[in-house]
Coordinates of N, CA, C and O in Angstrom, one line a residue:
M1 N 127.5 89.7 108.2 CA 126.5 90.7 107.9 C 126.7 91.9 108.8 O 126.8 91.7 110.0
T2 N 126.7 93.1 108.3 CA 126.9 94.2 109.2 C 125.5 94.7 109.7 O 124.5 94.5 109.0
P3 N 125.5 95.3 110.9 CA 124.2 95.7 111.4 C 123.7 96.9 110.6 O 124.4 97.7 110.0
K4 N 122.3 97.0 110.5 CA 121.7 98.2 109.8 C 122.0 99.4 110.6 O 121.8 99.5 111.8
T5 N 122.5 100.5 110.0 CA 122.7 101.7 110.7 C 121.8 102.8 110.2 O 121.2 102.7 109.1
I6 N 121.5 103.7 111.1 CA 120.7 104.9 110.7 C 121.4 105.7 109.7 O 122.6 106.0 109.8
I7 N 120.7 106.0 108.6 CA 121.2 106.8 107.5 C 121.5 108.2 108.0 O 120.8 108.8 108.8
D8 N 122.6 108.8 107.5 CA 123.0 110.2 107.8 C 121.9 111.1 107.3 O 121.5 111.0 106.1
P9 N 121.4 112.0 108.1 CA 120.4 113.0 107.7 C 120.7 113.8 106.4 O 119.8 114.1 105.6
R10 N 122.0 114.0 106.2 CA 122.4 114.7 105.0 C 122.0 113.9 103.7 O 121.7 114.5 102.7
E11 N 122.1 112.6 103.8 CA 121.8 111.8 102.7 C 120.3 111.8 102.4 O 119.8 111.6 101.3
V12 N 119.5 112.0 103.5 CA 118.0 112.1 103.3 C 117.6 113.2 102.4 O 116.8 113.0 101.5
R13 N 118.3 114.3 102.5 CA 118.0 115.5 101.6 C 118.3 115.1 100.2 O 117.6 115.6 99.3
A14 N 119.3 114.3 100.0 CA 119.7 114.0 98.6 C 118.7 112.9 98.0 O 118.5 112.8 96.8
M15 N 118.1 112.1 98.9 CA 117.2 111.1 98.4 C 115.8 111.4 98.2 O 115.0 110.8 97.5
F16 N 115.3 112.6 98.8 CA 113.9 112.9 98.8 C 113.7 114.4 98.5 O 114.5 115.2 98.9
D17 N 112.5 114.6 98.0 CA 112.0 116.0 97.9 C 110.8 116.0 98.9 O 110.1 115.0 99.1
Y18 N 110.6 117.2 99.5 CA 109.5 117.4 100.5 C 108.6 118.4 99.9 O 109.0 119.5 99.5
R19 N 107.3 118.0 99.9 CA 106.2 118.9 99.4 C 105.0 118.7 100.3 O 104.4 117.6 100.3
D20 N 104.6 119.8 101.0 CA 103.4 119.8 101.8 C 103.3 118.5 102.7 O 102.2 117.9 102.8
G21 N 104.3 118.2 103.5 CA 104.3 117.1 104.4 C 104.5 115.8 103.8 O 104.3 114.7 104.5
T22 N 104.8 115.7 102.6 CA 105.0 114.4 101.9 C 106.4 114.3 101.3 O 106.9 115.3 100.7
L23 N 107.0 113.1 101.4 CA 108.3 112.9 100.8 C 108.2 112.1 99.5 O 107.4 111.1 99.4
Y24 N 108.9 112.5 98.5 CA 109.0 111.8 97.2 C 110.4 111.5 96.9 O 111.3 112.3 97.1
R25 N 110.7 110.3 96.4 CA 112.1 109.9 96.1 C 112.6 110.7 94.9 O 111.9 110.8 94.0
T26 N 113.9 111.1 95.1 CA 114.5 111.8 94.0 C 115.4 110.7 93.2 O 115.8 111.0 92.1
D27 N 115.7 109.6 93.9 CA 116.5 108.6 93.3 C 115.7 107.4 93.1 O 114.5 107.3 93.5
S28 N 116.2 106.3 92.5 CA 115.5 105.1 92.3 C 116.3 104.0 93.0 O 117.3 103.4 92.4
P29 N 116.0 103.6 94.3 CA 116.8 102.6 95.0 C 116.6 101.2 94.5 O 117.4 100.3 94.8
G30 N 115.6 101.0 93.6 CA 115.4 99.6 93.1 C 114.5 99.7 91.9 O 113.8 100.7 91.7
R31 N 114.4 98.6 91.2 CA 113.5 98.6 90.0 C 112.0 98.8 90.4 O 111.3 99.3 89.5
N32 N 111.6 98.5 91.6 CA 110.2 98.6 92.0 C 109.9 100.0 92.6 O 108.8 100.2 93.0
T33 N 110.9 100.8 92.7 CA 110.7 102.1 93.3 C 111.3 103.2 92.5 O 112.5 103.6 92.7
P34 N 110.6 103.7 91.5 CA 111.2 104.7 90.6 C 111.2 106.1 91.3 O 110.5 106.3 92.2
A35 N 112.1 106.9 90.8 CA 112.1 108.3 91.2 C 110.7 108.9 91.1 O 110.0 108.6 90.2
G36 N 110.4 109.8 92.1 CA 109.1 110.4 92.1 C 108.0 109.7 92.9 O 106.9 110.1 93.1
T37 N 108.4 108.5 93.3 CA 107.5 107.6 94.1 C 107.3 108.2 95.5 O 108.3 108.6 96.1
R38 N 106.1 108.2 96.1 CA 105.9 108.7 97.4 C 106.5 107.7 98.4 O 106.5 106.5 98.2
F39 N 107.1 108.2 99.5 CA 107.8 107.4 100.5 C 106.7 106.5 101.2 O 105.8 107.0 101.8
G40 N 107.0 105.2 101.3 CA 106.3 104.3 102.2 C 104.8 104.1 101.9 O 104.3 104.4 100.8
C41 N 104.1 103.5 102.9 CA 102.7 103.1 102.8 C 102.1 103.5 104.1 O 102.8 103.6 105.2
T42 N 100.8 103.7 104.1 CA 100.1 104.1 105.4 C 99.7 102.8 106.1 O 99.1 101.9 105.5
D43 N 100.0 102.8 107.4 CA 99.6 101.6 108.2 C 98.2 101.7 108.8 O 97.5 102.7 108.5
A44 N 97.8 100.7 109.5 CA 96.4 100.7 110.0 C 96.1 101.8 111.0 O 95.0 102.2 111.2
N45 N 97.2 102.4 111.6 CA 97.0 103.5 112.5 C 97.1 104.9 111.9 O 97.0 105.9 112.5
G46 N 97.3 104.9 110.6 CA 97.4 106.2 109.8 C 98.8 106.8 109.7 O 98.9 107.8 109.1
Y47 N 99.8 106.1 110.2 CA 101.2 106.5 110.1 C 101.7 106.0 108.8 O 101.4 104.9 108.4
R48 N 102.6 106.8 108.2 CA 103.2 106.4 107.0 C 104.6 105.8 107.3 O 105.4 106.4 108.0
R49 N 104.9 104.6 106.8 CA 106.1 103.9 107.1 C 106.7 103.5 105.7 O 106.0 103.1 104.8
G50 N 108.1 103.5 105.7 CA 108.8 103.1 104.5 C 110.2 102.6 104.9 O 110.5 102.6 106.1
S51 N 111.0 102.3 103.9 CA 112.3 101.8 104.2 C 113.3 102.6 103.4 O 113.0 103.1 102.3
I52 N 114.5 102.8 104.0 CA 115.6 103.4 103.3 C 116.8 102.5 103.6 O 117.1 102.2 104.7
Q53 N 117.4 102.0 102.5 CA 118.5 101.1 102.6 C 118.2 99.9 103.6 O 118.9 99.6 104.5
R54 N 117.0 99.3 103.4 CA 116.5 98.1 104.1 C 116.3 98.4 105.6 O 116.3 97.4 106.4
R55 N 116.1 99.6 106.0 CA 115.8 99.9 107.4 C 114.5 100.7 107.4 O 114.3 101.6 106.6
A56 N 113.6 100.3 108.3 CA 112.3 100.9 108.4 C 112.3 102.2 109.1 O 113.0 102.4 110.1
Y57 N 111.5 103.2 108.6 CA 111.4 104.5 109.2 C 110.0 105.0 109.1 O 109.2 104.6 108.2
L58 N 109.6 105.8 110.1 CA 108.3 106.5 110.0 C 108.5 107.8 109.2 O 109.6 108.5 109.4
E59 N 107.6 108.1 108.4 CA 107.8 109.3 107.5 C 108.0 110.6 108.3 O 108.8 111.4 108.0
Q60 N 107.3 110.7 109.5 CA 107.4 112.0 110.2 C 108.9 112.1 110.7 O 109.4 113.2 110.8
R61 N 109.6 111.0 111.0 CA 111.0 111.1 111.5 C 111.9 111.5 110.3 O 112.8 112.3 110.5
V62 N 111.6 111.0 109.2 CA 112.4 111.3 108.0 C 112.2 112.8 107.6 O 113.1 113.5 107.3
V63 N 110.9 113.2 107.7 CA 110.6 114.7 107.4 C 111.4 115.5 108.4 O 112.0 116.5 108.0
W64 N 111.5 115.2 109.7 CA 112.2 115.9 110.6 C 113.7 116.0 110.3 O 114.3 117.1 110.3
A65 N 114.3 114.8 109.9 CA 115.7 114.8 109.5 C 115.9 115.6 108.3 O 116.9 116.3 108.1
W66 N 115.0 115.5 107.3 CA 115.1 116.3 106.1 C 115.2 117.8 106.4 O 116.0 118.5 105.8
H67 N 114.4 118.3 107.3 CA 114.3 119.7 107.6 C 115.4 120.2 108.5 O 116.0 121.3 108.2
Y68 N 115.7 119.5 109.5 CA 116.7 119.9 110.5 C 118.1 119.4 110.4 O 119.0 119.8 111.1
G69 N 118.3 118.4 109.6 CA 119.6 117.8 109.4 C 120.1 116.9 110.6 O 121.2 116.6 110.7
V70 N 119.1 116.6 111.5 CA 119.4 115.7 112.6 C 118.2 114.8 112.8 O 117.1 115.2 112.5
W71 N 118.4 113.6 113.4 CA 117.3 112.8 113.7 C 116.7 113.3 115.0 O 117.4 113.8 115.9
P72 N 115.3 113.1 115.2 CA 114.7 113.6 116.4 C 115.3 112.8 117.6 O 115.6 111.6 117.5
R73 N 115.4 113.5 118.8 CA 115.9 112.8 120.0 C 114.8 111.9 120.6 O 115.1 111.0 121.3
H74 N 113.6 112.3 120.5 CA 112.5 111.7 121.2 C 111.4 111.2 120.2 O 111.8 110.8 119.1
E75 N 110.2 111.2 120.6 CA 109.1 110.8 119.7 C 108.7 112.1 118.9 O 108.8 113.2 119.4
I76 N 108.1 111.8 117.7 CA 107.5 112.9 117.0 C 106.0 113.0 117.3 O 105.3 112.0 117.1
D77 N 105.6 114.1 117.8 CA 104.2 114.4 118.1 C 103.5 115.1 117.0 O 104.1 116.1 116.5
H78 N 102.4 114.7 116.5 CA 101.6 115.4 115.5 C 100.7 116.4 116.4 O 99.8 115.9 117.1
I79 N 100.9 117.6 116.3 CA 100.3 118.6 117.1 C 98.8 118.6 116.9 O 98.0 118.7 117.9
D80 N 98.3 118.4 115.7 CA 96.8 118.3 115.5 C 96.2 116.9 115.7 O 95.0 116.7 115.5
G81 N 97.1 116.0 116.1 CA 96.6 114.6 116.4 C 96.4 113.8 115.1 O 95.9 112.6 115.3
N82 N 96.6 114.3 114.0 CA 96.4 113.5 112.7 C 97.8 112.9 112.3 O 98.7 113.6 111.8
P83 N 97.9 111.6 112.4 CA 99.2 110.9 112.1 C 99.5 111.0 110.6 O 100.7 110.8 110.2
G84 N 98.6 111.4 109.7 CA 98.9 111.5 108.3 C 99.4 112.9 107.9 O 99.8 113.1 106.8
N85 N 99.3 113.9 108.9 CA 99.7 115.3 108.6 C 101.2 115.4 109.0 O 101.5 115.8 110.1
N86 N 102.1 115.2 108.0 CA 103.5 115.3 108.3 C 104.1 116.6 107.9 O 105.3 116.7 107.6
R87 N 103.3 117.7 107.8 CA 103.9 119.0 107.6 C 104.8 119.4 108.7 O 104.4 119.2 109.9
I88 N 105.9 120.0 108.4 CA 106.9 120.2 109.5 C 106.3 121.1 110.6 O 106.7 120.9 111.8
E89 N 105.5 122.0 110.3 CA 104.9 122.9 111.3 C 103.9 122.2 112.2 O 103.5 122.7 113.3
N90 N 103.5 120.9 111.8 CA 102.7 120.1 112.7 C 103.4 119.1 113.5 O 102.8 118.4 114.3
L91 N 104.7 119.1 113.4 CA 105.6 118.1 114.1 C 106.4 118.7 115.2 O 106.9 119.9 115.0
R92 N 106.6 118.0 116.3 CA 107.5 118.5 117.3 C 108.1 117.2 118.0 O 107.5 116.2 118.0
D93 N 109.4 117.4 118.4 CA 110.2 116.4 119.0 C 109.9 116.4 120.5 O 110.4 117.4 121.1
V94 N 109.2 115.5 121.1 CA 108.9 115.5 122.5 C 109.1 114.2 123.2 O 109.1 113.1 122.5
P95 N 109.4 114.2 124.5 CA 109.5 112.9 125.2 C 108.1 112.1 125.1 O 107.1 112.7 124.9
K96 N 108.2 110.8 125.3 CA 107.0 110.0 125.2 C 105.9 110.4 126.2 O 104.8 110.4 125.8
S97 N 106.3 110.8 127.4 CA 105.3 111.2 128.3 C 104.5 112.4 127.8 O 103.3 112.5 128.0
T98 N 105.1 113.4 127.2 CA 104.4 114.5 126.6 C 103.6 114.1 125.5 O 102.4 114.5 125.3
N99 N 104.1 113.2 124.6 CA 103.3 112.8 123.5 C 102.0 112.1 123.9 O 101.0 112.3 123.3
Q100 N 102.1 111.3 124.9 CA 100.9 110.5 125.4 C 99.9 111.4 126.1 O 98.7 111.0 126.2
Q101 N 100.3 112.6 126.5 CA 99.3 113.5 127.1 C 98.3 114.1 126.1 O 97.3 114.6 126.5
N102 N 98.6 114.0 124.9 CA 97.8 114.5 123.8 C 97.0 113.5 123.1 O 96.6 113.7 121.9
R103 N 96.6 112.5 123.8 CA 95.7 111.5 123.1 C 94.4 112.1 122.8 O 93.7 112.7 123.7
H104 N 93.9 111.9 121.6 CA 92.7 112.5 121.2 C 91.5 111.5 121.3 O 90.4 112.0 121.4
G105 N 91.8 110.3 121.2 CA 90.7 109.3 121.3 C 90.9 108.3 122.4 O 92.0 108.0 122.8
A106 N 89.8 107.7 122.8 CA 89.9 106.7 123.9 C 90.3 105.4 123.3 O 90.2 105.2 122.1
R107 N 90.7 104.5 124.2 CA 91.0 103.1 123.7 C 89.8 102.4 123.2 O 88.7 102.8 123.5
V108 N 90.0 101.4 122.4 CA 88.8 100.8 121.8 C 88.0 100.0 122.8 O 86.8 99.8 122.6
D109 N 88.5 99.7 124.0 CA 87.7 99.0 125.0 C 87.1 100.0 126.0 O 86.6 99.5 127.0
S110 N 87.2 101.3 125.7 CA 86.6 102.2 126.6 C 85.1 102.1 126.7 O 84.4 101.9 125.7
R111 N 84.5 102.2 127.9 CA 83.1 102.0 128.0 C 82.3 103.3 127.8 O 81.1 103.3 127.7
T112 N 83.1 104.5 127.8 CA 82.4 105.8 127.6 C 82.8 106.4 126.2 O 82.2 107.3 125.8
G113 N 83.9 105.9 125.7 CA 84.4 106.5 124.4 C 85.2 107.8 124.7 O 85.5 108.5 123.7
V114 N 85.5 108.1 125.9 CA 86.2 109.4 126.3 C 87.4 109.1 127.1 O 87.3 108.3 128.1
V115 N 88.5 109.6 126.8 CA 89.8 109.4 127.5 C 89.6 109.8 129.0 O 89.2 111.0 129.2
G116 N 89.9 109.0 129.9 CA 89.9 109.3 131.3 C 88.6 109.4 132.0 O 88.5 109.9 133.1
V117 N 87.5 109.0 131.3 CA 86.2 109.0 131.9 C 85.6 107.6 131.9 O 85.7 106.9 130.9
M118 N 85.1 107.2 133.0 CA 84.6 105.8 133.2 C 83.2 105.8 133.9 O 83.0 106.7 134.7
P119 N 82.4 104.8 133.6 CA 81.1 104.8 134.3 C 81.3 104.4 135.8 O 82.2 103.7 136.2
R120 N 80.4 105.0 136.6 CA 80.4 104.7 138.1 C 79.0 104.2 138.4 O 78.1 104.2 137.6
R121 N 78.8 103.8 139.7 CA 77.5 103.3 140.1 C 76.5 104.5 140.1 O 76.8 105.6 140.2
G122 N 75.2 104.1 139.9 CA 74.2 105.1 140.0 C 74.1 105.9 138.7 O 73.5 107.0 138.8
G123 N 74.6 105.5 137.6 CA 74.5 106.2 136.4 C 75.4 107.5 136.3 O 75.2 108.3 135.5
K124 N 76.4 107.5 137.2 CA 77.3 108.6 137.2 C 78.6 108.3 136.5 O 78.8 107.2 136.0
F125 N 79.5 109.3 136.3 CA 80.7 109.1 135.6 C 81.9 109.7 136.3 O 81.8 110.8 136.8
G126 N 83.0 108.9 136.4 CA 84.2 109.4 137.1 C 85.2 109.9 136.1 O 85.2 109.5 134.9
A127 N 86.1 110.8 136.5 CA 87.1 111.4 135.7 C 88.4 111.3 136.4 O 88.5 111.5 137.6
K128 N 89.5 110.9 135.7 CA 90.8 110.8 136.3 C 91.8 111.2 135.2 O 91.6 111.2 134.0
A129 N 93.0 111.5 135.7 CA 94.2 111.9 134.8 C 95.4 111.5 135.5 O 95.4 111.2 136.7
R130 N 96.5 111.5 134.8 CA 97.8 111.2 135.4 C 98.6 112.5 135.5 O 98.6 113.3 134.7
L131 N 99.4 112.6 136.6 CA 100.2 113.7 136.8 C 101.5 113.3 137.5 O 101.4 112.7 138.6
G132 N 102.6 113.4 136.9 CA 103.9 113.0 137.6 C 103.9 111.5 137.8 O 104.5 111.1 138.8
G133 N 103.3 110.7 137.0 CA 103.3 109.3 137.1 C 102.2 108.8 138.1 O 102.0 107.6 138.2
E134 N 101.5 109.7 138.7 CA 100.5 109.3 139.7 C 99.1 109.5 139.1 O 98.9 110.5 138.4
C135 N 98.1 108.7 139.5 CA 96.7 108.8 139.0 C 96.1 109.9 139.9 O 96.2 109.8 141.2
V136 N 95.4 110.8 139.4 CA 94.7 111.9 140.1 C 93.2 111.7 139.8 O 92.7 111.8 138.7
W137 N 92.4 111.5 140.9 CA 91.0 111.3 140.8 C 90.4 112.7 140.8 O 90.6 113.5 141.6
L138 N 89.6 113.0 139.8 CA 89.1 114.4 139.6 C 87.6 114.5 140.0 O 87.1 115.6 140.1
G139 N 87.0 113.4 140.3 CA 85.6 113.4 140.9 C 84.6 112.6 140.1 O 84.9 112.0 139.1
T140 N 83.4 112.6 140.6 CA 82.3 111.9 140.0 C 81.2 112.9 139.5 O 81.0 113.9 140.2
F141 N 80.7 112.7 138.3 CA 79.8 113.7 137.7 C 78.6 113.0 137.2 O 78.5 111.8 137.0
D142 N 77.5 113.9 136.9 CA 76.2 113.4 136.4 C 76.3 112.9 135.0 O 75.5 112.0 134.6
T143 N 77.1 113.6 134.2 CA 77.2 113.2 132.7 C 78.6 113.0 132.3 O 79.5 113.5 132.9
V144 N 78.7 112.3 131.2 CA 80.0 112.1 130.5 C 80.6 113.4 130.1 O 81.8 113.7 130.3
E145 N 79.8 114.3 129.6 CA 80.2 115.6 129.2 C 80.8 116.5 130.3 O 81.9 117.1 130.2
E146 N 80.2 116.4 131.5 CA 80.8 117.1 132.7 C 82.1 116.5 133.1 O 83.1 117.3 133.3
A147 N 82.2 115.2 133.1 CA 83.5 114.6 133.5 C 84.5 114.9 132.5 O 85.7 115.2 132.9
E148 N 84.2 114.9 131.2 CA 85.2 115.2 130.2 C 85.7 116.6 130.3 O 86.8 116.9 130.1
A149 N 84.7 117.5 130.6 CA 85.1 119.0 130.7 C 86.1 119.2 131.8 O 87.1 119.9 131.7
V150 N 85.8 118.6 133.0 CA 86.7 118.7 134.1 C 88.1 118.1 133.8 O 89.1 118.7 134.1
R151 N 88.1 116.9 133.2 CA 89.4 116.3 132.9 C 90.2 117.2 131.9 O 91.4 117.4 132.0
L152 N 89.5 117.7 130.9 CA 90.1 118.5 129.9 C 90.7 119.8 130.5 O 91.8 120.2 130.2
A153 N 90.0 120.4 131.4 CA 90.5 121.6 132.1 C 91.7 121.3 132.9 O 92.7 122.0 132.9
F154 N 91.7 120.1 133.6 CA 92.8 119.7 134.4 C 94.1 119.5 133.5 O 95.2 119.9 133.8
V155 N 93.9 118.8 132.4 CA 94.9 118.5 131.4 C 95.5 119.7 130.9 O 96.8 119.9 130.8
R156 N 94.7 120.7 130.5 CA 95.2 121.9 129.9 C 96.0 122.7 130.9 O 96.9 123.4 130.6
A157 N 95.6 122.7 132.2 CA 96.3 123.4 133.2 C 97.5 122.8 133.7 O 98.4 123.5 134.2
N158 N 97.6 121.5 133.6 CA 98.8 120.8 134.3 C 99.7 120.0 133.3 O 100.8 119.7 133.8
Y159 N 99.4 119.8 132.1 CA 100.3 119.1 131.2 C 101.1 120.0 130.4 O 100.6 120.8 129.5
E160 N 102.4 120.0 130.6 CA 103.3 120.8 129.8 C 103.3 120.4 128.4 O 103.4 119.2 128.1
G161 N 103.2 121.3 127.5 CA 103.2 121.0 126.1 C 101.9 120.5 125.5 O 101.8 119.9 124.4
N162 N 100.8 120.6 126.3 CA 99.5 120.1 125.9 C 99.0 120.8 124.7 O 99.1 122.0 124.6
T163 N 98.4 120.0 123.7 CA 97.8 120.6 122.5 C 96.3 120.3 122.4 O 95.7 120.6 121.4
L164 N 95.7 119.8 123.5 CA 94.3 119.5 123.4 C 93.4 120.8 123.6 O 93.8 121.7 124.2

């Protein structure tokens, strides 16, 4: 059995039509996938995934290849934070570190519901961010909103390529 190889981006243009951030098949790769079918399915995180010649792809990466004729070198960042918006003007090819700087929502186990803000003693709230791989403590504040505002100002001033 031969290893699965990444499809040539030129073939992507022949296989799909692109309309408003969505890919539609122009060919029929199998009896269950007729021409005109939308590429893939939406996963639990809102990303669209599908397969081309038995290899899995994220729709945003296929859209990139369709438009530019090359596969992205890094991760594809959705500028507006919406993983379902695969319009080419909303996509950019960025390193993982840049992509992670644009997190719009806190982790599910966050006690404040705000990225980089955590409860402190005495009903206060702390703010922190990462810079150059190091954690930077931004201070302790009376409200979640104050801590969030300070963190957001820090992120906007120090994160290259930030879209928050």
